[in-house]
Short mmCIF file of N, CA and C and ligand atoms in Angstrom, two decimals:
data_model
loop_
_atom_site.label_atom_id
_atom_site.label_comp_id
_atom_site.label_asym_id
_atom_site.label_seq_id
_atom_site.Cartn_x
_atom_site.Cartn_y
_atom_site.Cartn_z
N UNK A 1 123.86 103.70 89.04
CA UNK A 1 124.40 104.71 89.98
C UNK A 1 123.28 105.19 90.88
N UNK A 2 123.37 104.92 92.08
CA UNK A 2 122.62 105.75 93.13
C UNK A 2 123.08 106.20 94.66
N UNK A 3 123.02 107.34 94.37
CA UNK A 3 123.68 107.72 95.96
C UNK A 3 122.20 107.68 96.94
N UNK A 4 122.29 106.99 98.16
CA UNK A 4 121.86 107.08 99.05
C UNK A 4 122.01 107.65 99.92
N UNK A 5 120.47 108.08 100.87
CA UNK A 5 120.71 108.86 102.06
C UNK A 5 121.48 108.15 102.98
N UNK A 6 122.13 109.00 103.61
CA UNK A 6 123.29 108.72 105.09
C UNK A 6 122.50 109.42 106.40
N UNK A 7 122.05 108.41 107.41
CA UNK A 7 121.59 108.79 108.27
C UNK A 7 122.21 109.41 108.67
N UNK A 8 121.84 110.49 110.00
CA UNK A 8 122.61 111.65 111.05
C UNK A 8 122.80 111.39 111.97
N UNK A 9 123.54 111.25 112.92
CA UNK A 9 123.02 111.14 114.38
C UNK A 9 122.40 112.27 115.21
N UNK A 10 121.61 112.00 116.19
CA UNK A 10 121.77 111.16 116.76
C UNK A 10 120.86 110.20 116.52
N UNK A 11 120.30 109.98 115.11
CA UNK A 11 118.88 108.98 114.26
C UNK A 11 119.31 107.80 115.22
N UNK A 12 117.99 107.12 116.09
CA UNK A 12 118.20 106.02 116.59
C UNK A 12 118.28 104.67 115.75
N UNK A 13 117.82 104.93 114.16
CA UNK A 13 118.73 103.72 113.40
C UNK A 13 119.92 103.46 113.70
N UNK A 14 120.80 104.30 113.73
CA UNK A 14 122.39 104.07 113.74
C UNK A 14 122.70 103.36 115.14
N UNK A 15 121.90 102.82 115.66
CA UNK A 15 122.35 102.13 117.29
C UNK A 15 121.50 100.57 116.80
N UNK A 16 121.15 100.31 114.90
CA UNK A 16 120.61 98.53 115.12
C UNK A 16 121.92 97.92 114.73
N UNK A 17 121.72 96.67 115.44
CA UNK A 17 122.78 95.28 115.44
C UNK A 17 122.55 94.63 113.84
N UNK A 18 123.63 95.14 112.97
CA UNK A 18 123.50 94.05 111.46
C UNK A 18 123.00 93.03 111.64
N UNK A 19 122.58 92.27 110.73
CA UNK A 19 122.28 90.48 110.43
C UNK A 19 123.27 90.47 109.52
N UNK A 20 123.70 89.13 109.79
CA UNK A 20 125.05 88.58 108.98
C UNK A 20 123.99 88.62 107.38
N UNK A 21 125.38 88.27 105.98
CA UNK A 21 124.48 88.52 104.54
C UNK A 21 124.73 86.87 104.76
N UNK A 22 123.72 86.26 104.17
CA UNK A 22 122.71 84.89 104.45
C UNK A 22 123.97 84.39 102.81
N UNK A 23 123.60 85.26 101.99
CA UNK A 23 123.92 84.72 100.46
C UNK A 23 124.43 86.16 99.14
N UNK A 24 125.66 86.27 98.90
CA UNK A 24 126.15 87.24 98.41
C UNK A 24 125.81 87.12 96.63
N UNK A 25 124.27 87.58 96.55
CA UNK A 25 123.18 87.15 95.45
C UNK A 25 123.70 88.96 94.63
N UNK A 26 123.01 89.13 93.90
CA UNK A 26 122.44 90.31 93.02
C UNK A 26 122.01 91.22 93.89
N UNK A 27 120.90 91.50 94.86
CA UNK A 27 120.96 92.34 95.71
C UNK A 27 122.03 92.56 96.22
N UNK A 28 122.47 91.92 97.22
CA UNK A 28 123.75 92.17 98.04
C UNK A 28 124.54 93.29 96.98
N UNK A 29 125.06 92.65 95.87
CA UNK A 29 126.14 93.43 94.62
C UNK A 29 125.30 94.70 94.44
N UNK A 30 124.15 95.17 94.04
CA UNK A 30 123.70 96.27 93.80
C UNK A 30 123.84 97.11 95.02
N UNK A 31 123.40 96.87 96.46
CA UNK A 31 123.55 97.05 97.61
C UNK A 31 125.36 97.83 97.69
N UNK A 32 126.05 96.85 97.58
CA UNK A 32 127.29 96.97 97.43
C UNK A 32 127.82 98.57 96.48
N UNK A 33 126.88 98.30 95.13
CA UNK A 33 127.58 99.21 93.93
C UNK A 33 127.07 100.44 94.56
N UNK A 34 125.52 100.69 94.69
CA UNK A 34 124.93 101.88 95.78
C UNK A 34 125.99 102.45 96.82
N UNK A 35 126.38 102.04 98.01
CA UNK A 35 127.29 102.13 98.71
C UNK A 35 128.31 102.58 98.58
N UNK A 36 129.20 102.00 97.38
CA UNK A 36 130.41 102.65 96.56
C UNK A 36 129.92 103.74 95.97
N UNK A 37 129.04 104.19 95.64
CA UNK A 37 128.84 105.66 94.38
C UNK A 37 128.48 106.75 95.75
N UNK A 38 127.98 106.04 96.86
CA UNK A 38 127.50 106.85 98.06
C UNK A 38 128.46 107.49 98.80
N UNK A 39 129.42 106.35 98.90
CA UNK A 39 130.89 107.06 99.54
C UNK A 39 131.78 107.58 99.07
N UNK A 40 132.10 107.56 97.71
CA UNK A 40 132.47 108.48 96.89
C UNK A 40 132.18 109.41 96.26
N UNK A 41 130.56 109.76 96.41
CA UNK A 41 129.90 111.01 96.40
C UNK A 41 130.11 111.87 97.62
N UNK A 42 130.36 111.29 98.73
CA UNK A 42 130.35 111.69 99.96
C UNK A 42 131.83 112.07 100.58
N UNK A 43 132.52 111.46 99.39
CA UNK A 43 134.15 111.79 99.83
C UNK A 43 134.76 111.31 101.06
N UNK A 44 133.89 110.12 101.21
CA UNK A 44 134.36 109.32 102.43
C UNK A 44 135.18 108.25 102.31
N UNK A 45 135.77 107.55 103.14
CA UNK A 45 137.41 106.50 102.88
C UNK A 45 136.49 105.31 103.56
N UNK A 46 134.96 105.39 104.13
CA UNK A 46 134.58 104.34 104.00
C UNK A 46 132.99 103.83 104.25
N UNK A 47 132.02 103.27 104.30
CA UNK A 47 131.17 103.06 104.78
C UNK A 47 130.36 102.07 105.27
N UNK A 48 129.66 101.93 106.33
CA UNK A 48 128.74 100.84 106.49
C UNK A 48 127.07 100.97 106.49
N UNK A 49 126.86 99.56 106.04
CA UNK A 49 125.59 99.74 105.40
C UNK A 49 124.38 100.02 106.58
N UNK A 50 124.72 100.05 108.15
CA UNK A 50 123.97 100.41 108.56
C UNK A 50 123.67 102.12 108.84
N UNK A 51 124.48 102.88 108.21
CA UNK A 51 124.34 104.76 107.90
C UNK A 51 123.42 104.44 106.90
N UNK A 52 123.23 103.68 105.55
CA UNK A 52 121.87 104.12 104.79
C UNK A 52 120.85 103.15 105.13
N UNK A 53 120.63 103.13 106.50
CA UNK A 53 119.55 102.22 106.69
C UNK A 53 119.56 100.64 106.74
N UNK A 54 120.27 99.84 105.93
CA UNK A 54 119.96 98.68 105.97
C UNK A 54 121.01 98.02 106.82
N UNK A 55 120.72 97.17 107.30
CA UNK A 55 120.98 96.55 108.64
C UNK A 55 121.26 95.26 108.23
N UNK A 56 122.24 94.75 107.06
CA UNK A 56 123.07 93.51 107.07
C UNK A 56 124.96 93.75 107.27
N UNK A 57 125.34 92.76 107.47
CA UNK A 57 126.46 93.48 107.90
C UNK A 57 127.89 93.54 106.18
N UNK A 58 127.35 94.43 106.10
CA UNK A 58 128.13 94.74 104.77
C UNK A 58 128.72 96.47 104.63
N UNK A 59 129.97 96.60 104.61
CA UNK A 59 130.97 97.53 104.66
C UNK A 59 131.87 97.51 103.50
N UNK A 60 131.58 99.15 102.83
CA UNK A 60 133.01 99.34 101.81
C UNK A 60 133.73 100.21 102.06
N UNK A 61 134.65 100.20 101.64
CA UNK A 61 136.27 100.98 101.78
C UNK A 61 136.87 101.07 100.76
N UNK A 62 137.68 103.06 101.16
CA UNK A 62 138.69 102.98 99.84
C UNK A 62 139.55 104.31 101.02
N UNK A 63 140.62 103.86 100.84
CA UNK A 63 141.61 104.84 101.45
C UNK A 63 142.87 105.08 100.90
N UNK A 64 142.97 104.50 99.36
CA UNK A 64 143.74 105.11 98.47
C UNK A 64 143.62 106.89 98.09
N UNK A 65 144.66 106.68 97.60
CA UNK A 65 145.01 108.54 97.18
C UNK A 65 143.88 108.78 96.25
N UNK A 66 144.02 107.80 95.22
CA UNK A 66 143.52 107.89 93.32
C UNK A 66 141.74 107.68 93.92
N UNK A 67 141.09 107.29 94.77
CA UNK A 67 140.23 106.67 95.02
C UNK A 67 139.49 105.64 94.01
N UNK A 68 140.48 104.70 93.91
CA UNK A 68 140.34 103.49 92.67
C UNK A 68 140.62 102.35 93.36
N UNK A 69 140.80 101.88 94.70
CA UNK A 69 140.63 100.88 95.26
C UNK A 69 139.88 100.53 96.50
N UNK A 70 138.86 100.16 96.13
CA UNK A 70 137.93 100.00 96.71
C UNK A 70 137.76 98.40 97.22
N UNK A 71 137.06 98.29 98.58
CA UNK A 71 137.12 97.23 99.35
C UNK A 71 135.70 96.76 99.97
N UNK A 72 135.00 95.52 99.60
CA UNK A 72 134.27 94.83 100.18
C UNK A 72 134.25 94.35 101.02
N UNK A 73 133.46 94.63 102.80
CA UNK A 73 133.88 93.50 103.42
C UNK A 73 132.38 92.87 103.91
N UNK A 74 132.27 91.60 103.27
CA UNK A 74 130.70 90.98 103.92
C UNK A 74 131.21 90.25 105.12
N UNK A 75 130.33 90.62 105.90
CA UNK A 75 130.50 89.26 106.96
C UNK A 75 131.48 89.66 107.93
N UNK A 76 132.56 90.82 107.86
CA UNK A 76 133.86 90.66 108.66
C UNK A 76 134.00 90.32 109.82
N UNK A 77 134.78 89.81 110.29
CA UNK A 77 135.02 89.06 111.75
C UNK A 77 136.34 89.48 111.57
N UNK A 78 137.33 90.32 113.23
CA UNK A 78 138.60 90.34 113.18
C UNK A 78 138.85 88.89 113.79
N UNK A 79 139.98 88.17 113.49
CA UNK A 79 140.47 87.15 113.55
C UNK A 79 141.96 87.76 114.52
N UNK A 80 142.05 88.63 114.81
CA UNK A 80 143.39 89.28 115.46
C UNK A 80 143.51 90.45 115.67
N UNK A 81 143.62 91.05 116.42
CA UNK A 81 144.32 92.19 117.00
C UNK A 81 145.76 92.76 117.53
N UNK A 82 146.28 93.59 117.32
CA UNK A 82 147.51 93.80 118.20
C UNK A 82 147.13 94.34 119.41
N UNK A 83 147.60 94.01 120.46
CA UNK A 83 148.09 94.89 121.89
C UNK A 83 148.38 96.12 121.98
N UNK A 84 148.87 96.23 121.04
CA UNK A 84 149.28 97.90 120.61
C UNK A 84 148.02 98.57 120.22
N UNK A 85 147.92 99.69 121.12
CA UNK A 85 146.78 100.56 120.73
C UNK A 85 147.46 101.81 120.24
N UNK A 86 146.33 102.58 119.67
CA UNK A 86 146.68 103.84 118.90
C UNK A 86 145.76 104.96 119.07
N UNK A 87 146.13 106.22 119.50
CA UNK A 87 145.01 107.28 119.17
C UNK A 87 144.74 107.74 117.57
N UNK A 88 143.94 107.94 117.24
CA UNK A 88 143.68 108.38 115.76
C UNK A 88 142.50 109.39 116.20
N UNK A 89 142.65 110.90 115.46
CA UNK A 89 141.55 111.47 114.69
C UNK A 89 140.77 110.78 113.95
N UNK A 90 139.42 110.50 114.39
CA UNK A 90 138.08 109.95 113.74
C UNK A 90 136.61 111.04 113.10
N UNK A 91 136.62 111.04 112.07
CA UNK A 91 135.16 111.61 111.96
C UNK A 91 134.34 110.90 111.60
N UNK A 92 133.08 111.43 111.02
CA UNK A 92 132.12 109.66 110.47
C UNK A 92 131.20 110.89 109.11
N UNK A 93 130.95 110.44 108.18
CA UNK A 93 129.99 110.87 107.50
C UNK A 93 128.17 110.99 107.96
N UNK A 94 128.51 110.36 109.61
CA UNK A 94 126.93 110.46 110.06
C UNK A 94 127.32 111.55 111.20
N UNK A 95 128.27 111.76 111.37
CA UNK A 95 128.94 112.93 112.43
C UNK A 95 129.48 114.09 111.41
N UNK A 96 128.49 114.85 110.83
CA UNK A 96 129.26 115.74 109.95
C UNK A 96 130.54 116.76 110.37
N UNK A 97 131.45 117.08 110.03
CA UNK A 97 131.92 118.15 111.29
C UNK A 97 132.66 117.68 112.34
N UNK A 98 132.58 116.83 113.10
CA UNK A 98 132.92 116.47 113.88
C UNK A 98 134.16 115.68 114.04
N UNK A 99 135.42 115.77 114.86
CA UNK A 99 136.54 114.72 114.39
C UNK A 99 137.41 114.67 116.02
N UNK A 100 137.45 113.61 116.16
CA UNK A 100 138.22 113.82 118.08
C UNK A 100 138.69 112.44 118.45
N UNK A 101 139.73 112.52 118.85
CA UNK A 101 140.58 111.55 118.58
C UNK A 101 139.57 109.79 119.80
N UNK A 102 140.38 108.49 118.88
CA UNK A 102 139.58 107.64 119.72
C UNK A 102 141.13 106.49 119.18
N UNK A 103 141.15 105.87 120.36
CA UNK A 103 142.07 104.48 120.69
C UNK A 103 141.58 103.29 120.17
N UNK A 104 142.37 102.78 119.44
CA UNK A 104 142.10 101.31 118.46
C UNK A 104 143.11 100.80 118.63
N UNK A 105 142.98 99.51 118.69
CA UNK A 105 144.48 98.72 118.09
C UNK A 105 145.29 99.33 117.08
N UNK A 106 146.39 99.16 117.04
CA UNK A 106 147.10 99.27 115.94
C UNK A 106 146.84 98.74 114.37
N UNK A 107 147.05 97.31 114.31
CA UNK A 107 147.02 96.80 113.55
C UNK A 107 145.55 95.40 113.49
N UNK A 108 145.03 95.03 112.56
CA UNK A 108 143.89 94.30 112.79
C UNK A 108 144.21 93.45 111.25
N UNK A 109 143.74 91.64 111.59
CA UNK A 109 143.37 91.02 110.42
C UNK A 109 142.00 90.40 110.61
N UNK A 110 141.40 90.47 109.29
CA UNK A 110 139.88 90.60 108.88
C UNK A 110 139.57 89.57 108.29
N UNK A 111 138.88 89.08 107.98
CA UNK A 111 138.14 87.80 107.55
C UNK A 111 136.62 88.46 107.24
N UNK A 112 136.50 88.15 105.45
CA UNK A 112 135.37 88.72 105.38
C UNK A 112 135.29 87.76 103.93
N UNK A 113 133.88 87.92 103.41
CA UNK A 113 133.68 87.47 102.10
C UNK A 113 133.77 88.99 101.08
N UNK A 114 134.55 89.41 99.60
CA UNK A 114 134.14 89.81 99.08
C UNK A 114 132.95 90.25 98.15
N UNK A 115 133.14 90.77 97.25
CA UNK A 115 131.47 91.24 96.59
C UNK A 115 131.06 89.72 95.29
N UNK A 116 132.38 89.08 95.32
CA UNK A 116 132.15 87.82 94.40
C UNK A 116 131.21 86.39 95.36
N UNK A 117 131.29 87.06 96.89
CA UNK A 117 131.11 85.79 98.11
C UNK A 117 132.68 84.74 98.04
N UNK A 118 133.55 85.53 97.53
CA UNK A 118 134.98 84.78 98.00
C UNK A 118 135.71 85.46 99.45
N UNK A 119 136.06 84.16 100.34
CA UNK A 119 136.44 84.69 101.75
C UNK A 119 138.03 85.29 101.22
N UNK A 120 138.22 86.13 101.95
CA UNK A 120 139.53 86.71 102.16
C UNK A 120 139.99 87.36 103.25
N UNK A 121 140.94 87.49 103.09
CA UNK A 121 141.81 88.05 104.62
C UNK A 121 142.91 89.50 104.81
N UNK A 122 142.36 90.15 105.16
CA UNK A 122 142.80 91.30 105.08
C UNK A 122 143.98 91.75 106.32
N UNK A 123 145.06 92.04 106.05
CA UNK A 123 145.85 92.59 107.38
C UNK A 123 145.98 94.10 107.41
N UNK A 124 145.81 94.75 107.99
CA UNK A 124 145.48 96.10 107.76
C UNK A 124 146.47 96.99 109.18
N UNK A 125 146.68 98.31 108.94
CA UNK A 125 147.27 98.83 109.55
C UNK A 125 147.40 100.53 109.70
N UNK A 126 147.84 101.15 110.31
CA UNK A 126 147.19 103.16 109.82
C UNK A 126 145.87 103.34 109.54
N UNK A 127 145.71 103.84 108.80
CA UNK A 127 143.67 104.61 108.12
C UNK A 127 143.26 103.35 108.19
N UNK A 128 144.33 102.02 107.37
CA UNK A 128 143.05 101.15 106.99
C UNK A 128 142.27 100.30 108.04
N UNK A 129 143.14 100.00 109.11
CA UNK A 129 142.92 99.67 110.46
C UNK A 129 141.62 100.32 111.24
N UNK A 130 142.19 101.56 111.36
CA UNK A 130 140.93 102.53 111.93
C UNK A 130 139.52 102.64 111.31
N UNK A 131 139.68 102.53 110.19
CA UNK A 131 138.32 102.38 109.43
C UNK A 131 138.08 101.09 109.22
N UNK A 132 138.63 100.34 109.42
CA UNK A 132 138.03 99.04 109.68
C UNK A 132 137.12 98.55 111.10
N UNK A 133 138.04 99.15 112.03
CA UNK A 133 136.66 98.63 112.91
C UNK A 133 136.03 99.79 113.44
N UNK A 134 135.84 101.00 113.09
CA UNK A 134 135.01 102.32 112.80
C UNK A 134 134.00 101.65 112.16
N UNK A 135 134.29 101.01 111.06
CA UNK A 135 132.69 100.61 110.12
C UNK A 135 132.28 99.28 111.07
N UNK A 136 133.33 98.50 111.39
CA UNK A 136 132.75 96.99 111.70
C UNK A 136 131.93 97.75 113.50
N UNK A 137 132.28 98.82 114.29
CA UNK A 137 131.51 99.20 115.03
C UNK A 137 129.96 99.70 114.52
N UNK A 138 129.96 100.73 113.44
CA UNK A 138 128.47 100.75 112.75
C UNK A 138 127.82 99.21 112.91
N UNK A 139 128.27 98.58 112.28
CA UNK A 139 127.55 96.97 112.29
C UNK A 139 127.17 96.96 113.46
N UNK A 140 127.96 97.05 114.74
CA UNK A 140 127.16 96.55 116.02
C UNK A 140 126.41 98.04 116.58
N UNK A 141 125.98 99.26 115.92
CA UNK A 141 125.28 100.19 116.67
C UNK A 141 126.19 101.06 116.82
N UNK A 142 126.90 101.12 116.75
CA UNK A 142 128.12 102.22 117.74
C UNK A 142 128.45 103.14 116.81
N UNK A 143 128.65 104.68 117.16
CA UNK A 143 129.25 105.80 116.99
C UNK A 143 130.42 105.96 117.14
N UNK A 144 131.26 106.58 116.38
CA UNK A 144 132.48 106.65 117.24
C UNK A 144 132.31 107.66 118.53
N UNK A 145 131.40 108.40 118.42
CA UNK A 145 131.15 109.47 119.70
C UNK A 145 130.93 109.15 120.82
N UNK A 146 130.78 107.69 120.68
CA UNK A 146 130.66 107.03 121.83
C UNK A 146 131.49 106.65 122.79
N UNK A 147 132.61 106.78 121.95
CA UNK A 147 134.01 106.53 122.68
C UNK A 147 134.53 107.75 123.33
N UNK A 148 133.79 109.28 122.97
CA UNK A 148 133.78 110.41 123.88
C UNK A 148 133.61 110.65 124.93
N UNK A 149 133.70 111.19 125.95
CA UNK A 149 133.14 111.61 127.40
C UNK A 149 131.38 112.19 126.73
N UNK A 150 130.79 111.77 128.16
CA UNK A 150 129.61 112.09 128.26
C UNK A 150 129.40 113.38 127.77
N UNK A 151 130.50 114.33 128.28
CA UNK A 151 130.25 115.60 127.93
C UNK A 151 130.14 116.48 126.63
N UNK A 152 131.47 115.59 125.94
CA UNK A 152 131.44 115.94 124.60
C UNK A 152 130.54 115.47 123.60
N UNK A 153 130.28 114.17 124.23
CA UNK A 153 128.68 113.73 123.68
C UNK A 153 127.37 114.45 123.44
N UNK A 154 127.36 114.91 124.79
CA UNK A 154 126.05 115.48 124.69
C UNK A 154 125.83 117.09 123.89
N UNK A 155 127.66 117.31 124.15
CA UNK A 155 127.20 118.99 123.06
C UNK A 155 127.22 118.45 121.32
N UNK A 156 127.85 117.51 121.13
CA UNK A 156 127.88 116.90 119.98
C UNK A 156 126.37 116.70 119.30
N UNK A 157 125.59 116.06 120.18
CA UNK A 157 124.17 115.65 120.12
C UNK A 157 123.35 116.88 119.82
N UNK A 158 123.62 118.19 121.02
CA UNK A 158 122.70 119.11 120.43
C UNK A 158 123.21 119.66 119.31
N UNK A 159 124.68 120.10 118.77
CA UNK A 159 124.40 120.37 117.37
C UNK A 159 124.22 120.13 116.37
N UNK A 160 124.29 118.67 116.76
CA UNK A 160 123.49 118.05 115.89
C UNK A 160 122.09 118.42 115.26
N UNK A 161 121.29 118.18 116.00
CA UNK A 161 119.53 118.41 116.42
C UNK A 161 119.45 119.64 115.84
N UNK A 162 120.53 120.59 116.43
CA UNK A 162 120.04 122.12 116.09
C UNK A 162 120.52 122.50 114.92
N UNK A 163 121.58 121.61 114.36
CA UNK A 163 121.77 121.84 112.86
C UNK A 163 120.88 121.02 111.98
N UNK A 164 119.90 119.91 112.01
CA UNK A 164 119.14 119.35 112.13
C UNK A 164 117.14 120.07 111.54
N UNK A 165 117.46 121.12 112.82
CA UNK A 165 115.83 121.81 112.74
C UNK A 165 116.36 122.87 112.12
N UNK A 166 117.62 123.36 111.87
CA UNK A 166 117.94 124.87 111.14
C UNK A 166 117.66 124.11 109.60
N UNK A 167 118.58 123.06 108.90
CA UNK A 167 118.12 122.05 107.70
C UNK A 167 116.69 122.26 107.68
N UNK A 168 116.16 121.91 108.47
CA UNK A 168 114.38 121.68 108.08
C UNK A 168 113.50 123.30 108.11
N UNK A 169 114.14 124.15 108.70
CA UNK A 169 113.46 125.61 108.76
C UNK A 169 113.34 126.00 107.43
O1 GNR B 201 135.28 109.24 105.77
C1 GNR B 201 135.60 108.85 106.88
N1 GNR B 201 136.80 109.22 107.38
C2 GNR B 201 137.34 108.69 108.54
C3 GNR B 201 138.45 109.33 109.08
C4 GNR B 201 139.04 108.84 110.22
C5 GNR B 201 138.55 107.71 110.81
C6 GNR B 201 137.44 107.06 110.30
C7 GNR B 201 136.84 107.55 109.15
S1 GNR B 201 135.47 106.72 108.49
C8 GNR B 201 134.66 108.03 107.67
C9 GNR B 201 133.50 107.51 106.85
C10 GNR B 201 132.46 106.93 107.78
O2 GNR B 201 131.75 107.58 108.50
N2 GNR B 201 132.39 105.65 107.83
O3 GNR B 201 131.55 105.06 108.69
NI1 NI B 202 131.24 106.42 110.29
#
């Protein structure tokens, strides 16, 4: 069991590009189990591994009620999208506080290796959709705040900072 730190924004880690996982070995799985005890310490429905720093592209999920189903995705690539877009309320565990609505597809299918390195295919739809490419955006750098106006960005940013240096006072 280890919970890891979750970067903040606006930490310029949270803007590196994953590397694909090469080989889904013993690291990777510990990597993986870390991650799970992190986001369920954190009471979050999901995470990617570039919030605690490491920069391969590996994402877990759980958006069950019981929080007992939990989801690996190495590697994911959407293989499909719907046309149909959707607004959803988004927050992020690196955006504490923060929640404002952002447009996704509707529905998305996934292609990823699990935590065994078996490929599978996920069709997803509601929360699980949205947090699917919420995390698969972490992988490429992205915030969801990014999908904000400049404006709301930038007050976002300072309270950040200033909740930030009040933490460190
Ligand atoms: O816990 C989380 N909740 C959430 C709610 C709406 C849309 C996306 C999310 S993901 C977030 C956890 C997180 O920050 N993952 O990167
Ligand atoms: Ni997030």
């Amino acid at each position: 069991m280890a919970i890891l730190p979750i970067l903040c924004y606006p930490d310029p880690r949270l803007h590196t590009v994953a590397q694909p996982v090469n080989a889904v070995d013993e690291r990777v799985r510990t990597l993986v189990q870390d991650m799970l005890d992190t986001m369920y310490d954190a009471h979050g429905i999901g995470l990617a591994a570039t919030q605690v720093d490491v920069h391969q592209r590996v994402i877990v999920i759980d958006v069950s009620e019981e929080r007992n189903r939990p989801l690996v995705l190495i590697n994911p690539e959407i293989v499909w999208a719907s046309a149909e877009m959707r607004v959803g309320d988004e927050g992020c565990l690196s955006v504490p506080g923060i929640y404002d609505g952002v447009e996704r597809a509707a529905q998305v299918r996934v292609r990823a290796l699990d935590a065994q390195g078996e490929p599978q295919t996920i069709e997803a739809e509601e929360i699980l959709a949205v947090c699917i490419q919420h995390e698969m955006d972490h992988l490429l750098g992205k915030v969801f705040v990014e999908y904000l106006s400049p404006l709301k960005r930038s007050r976002i940013r300072s309270k950040m900072l200033k909740r930030q240096r009040e933490e460190r006072a």
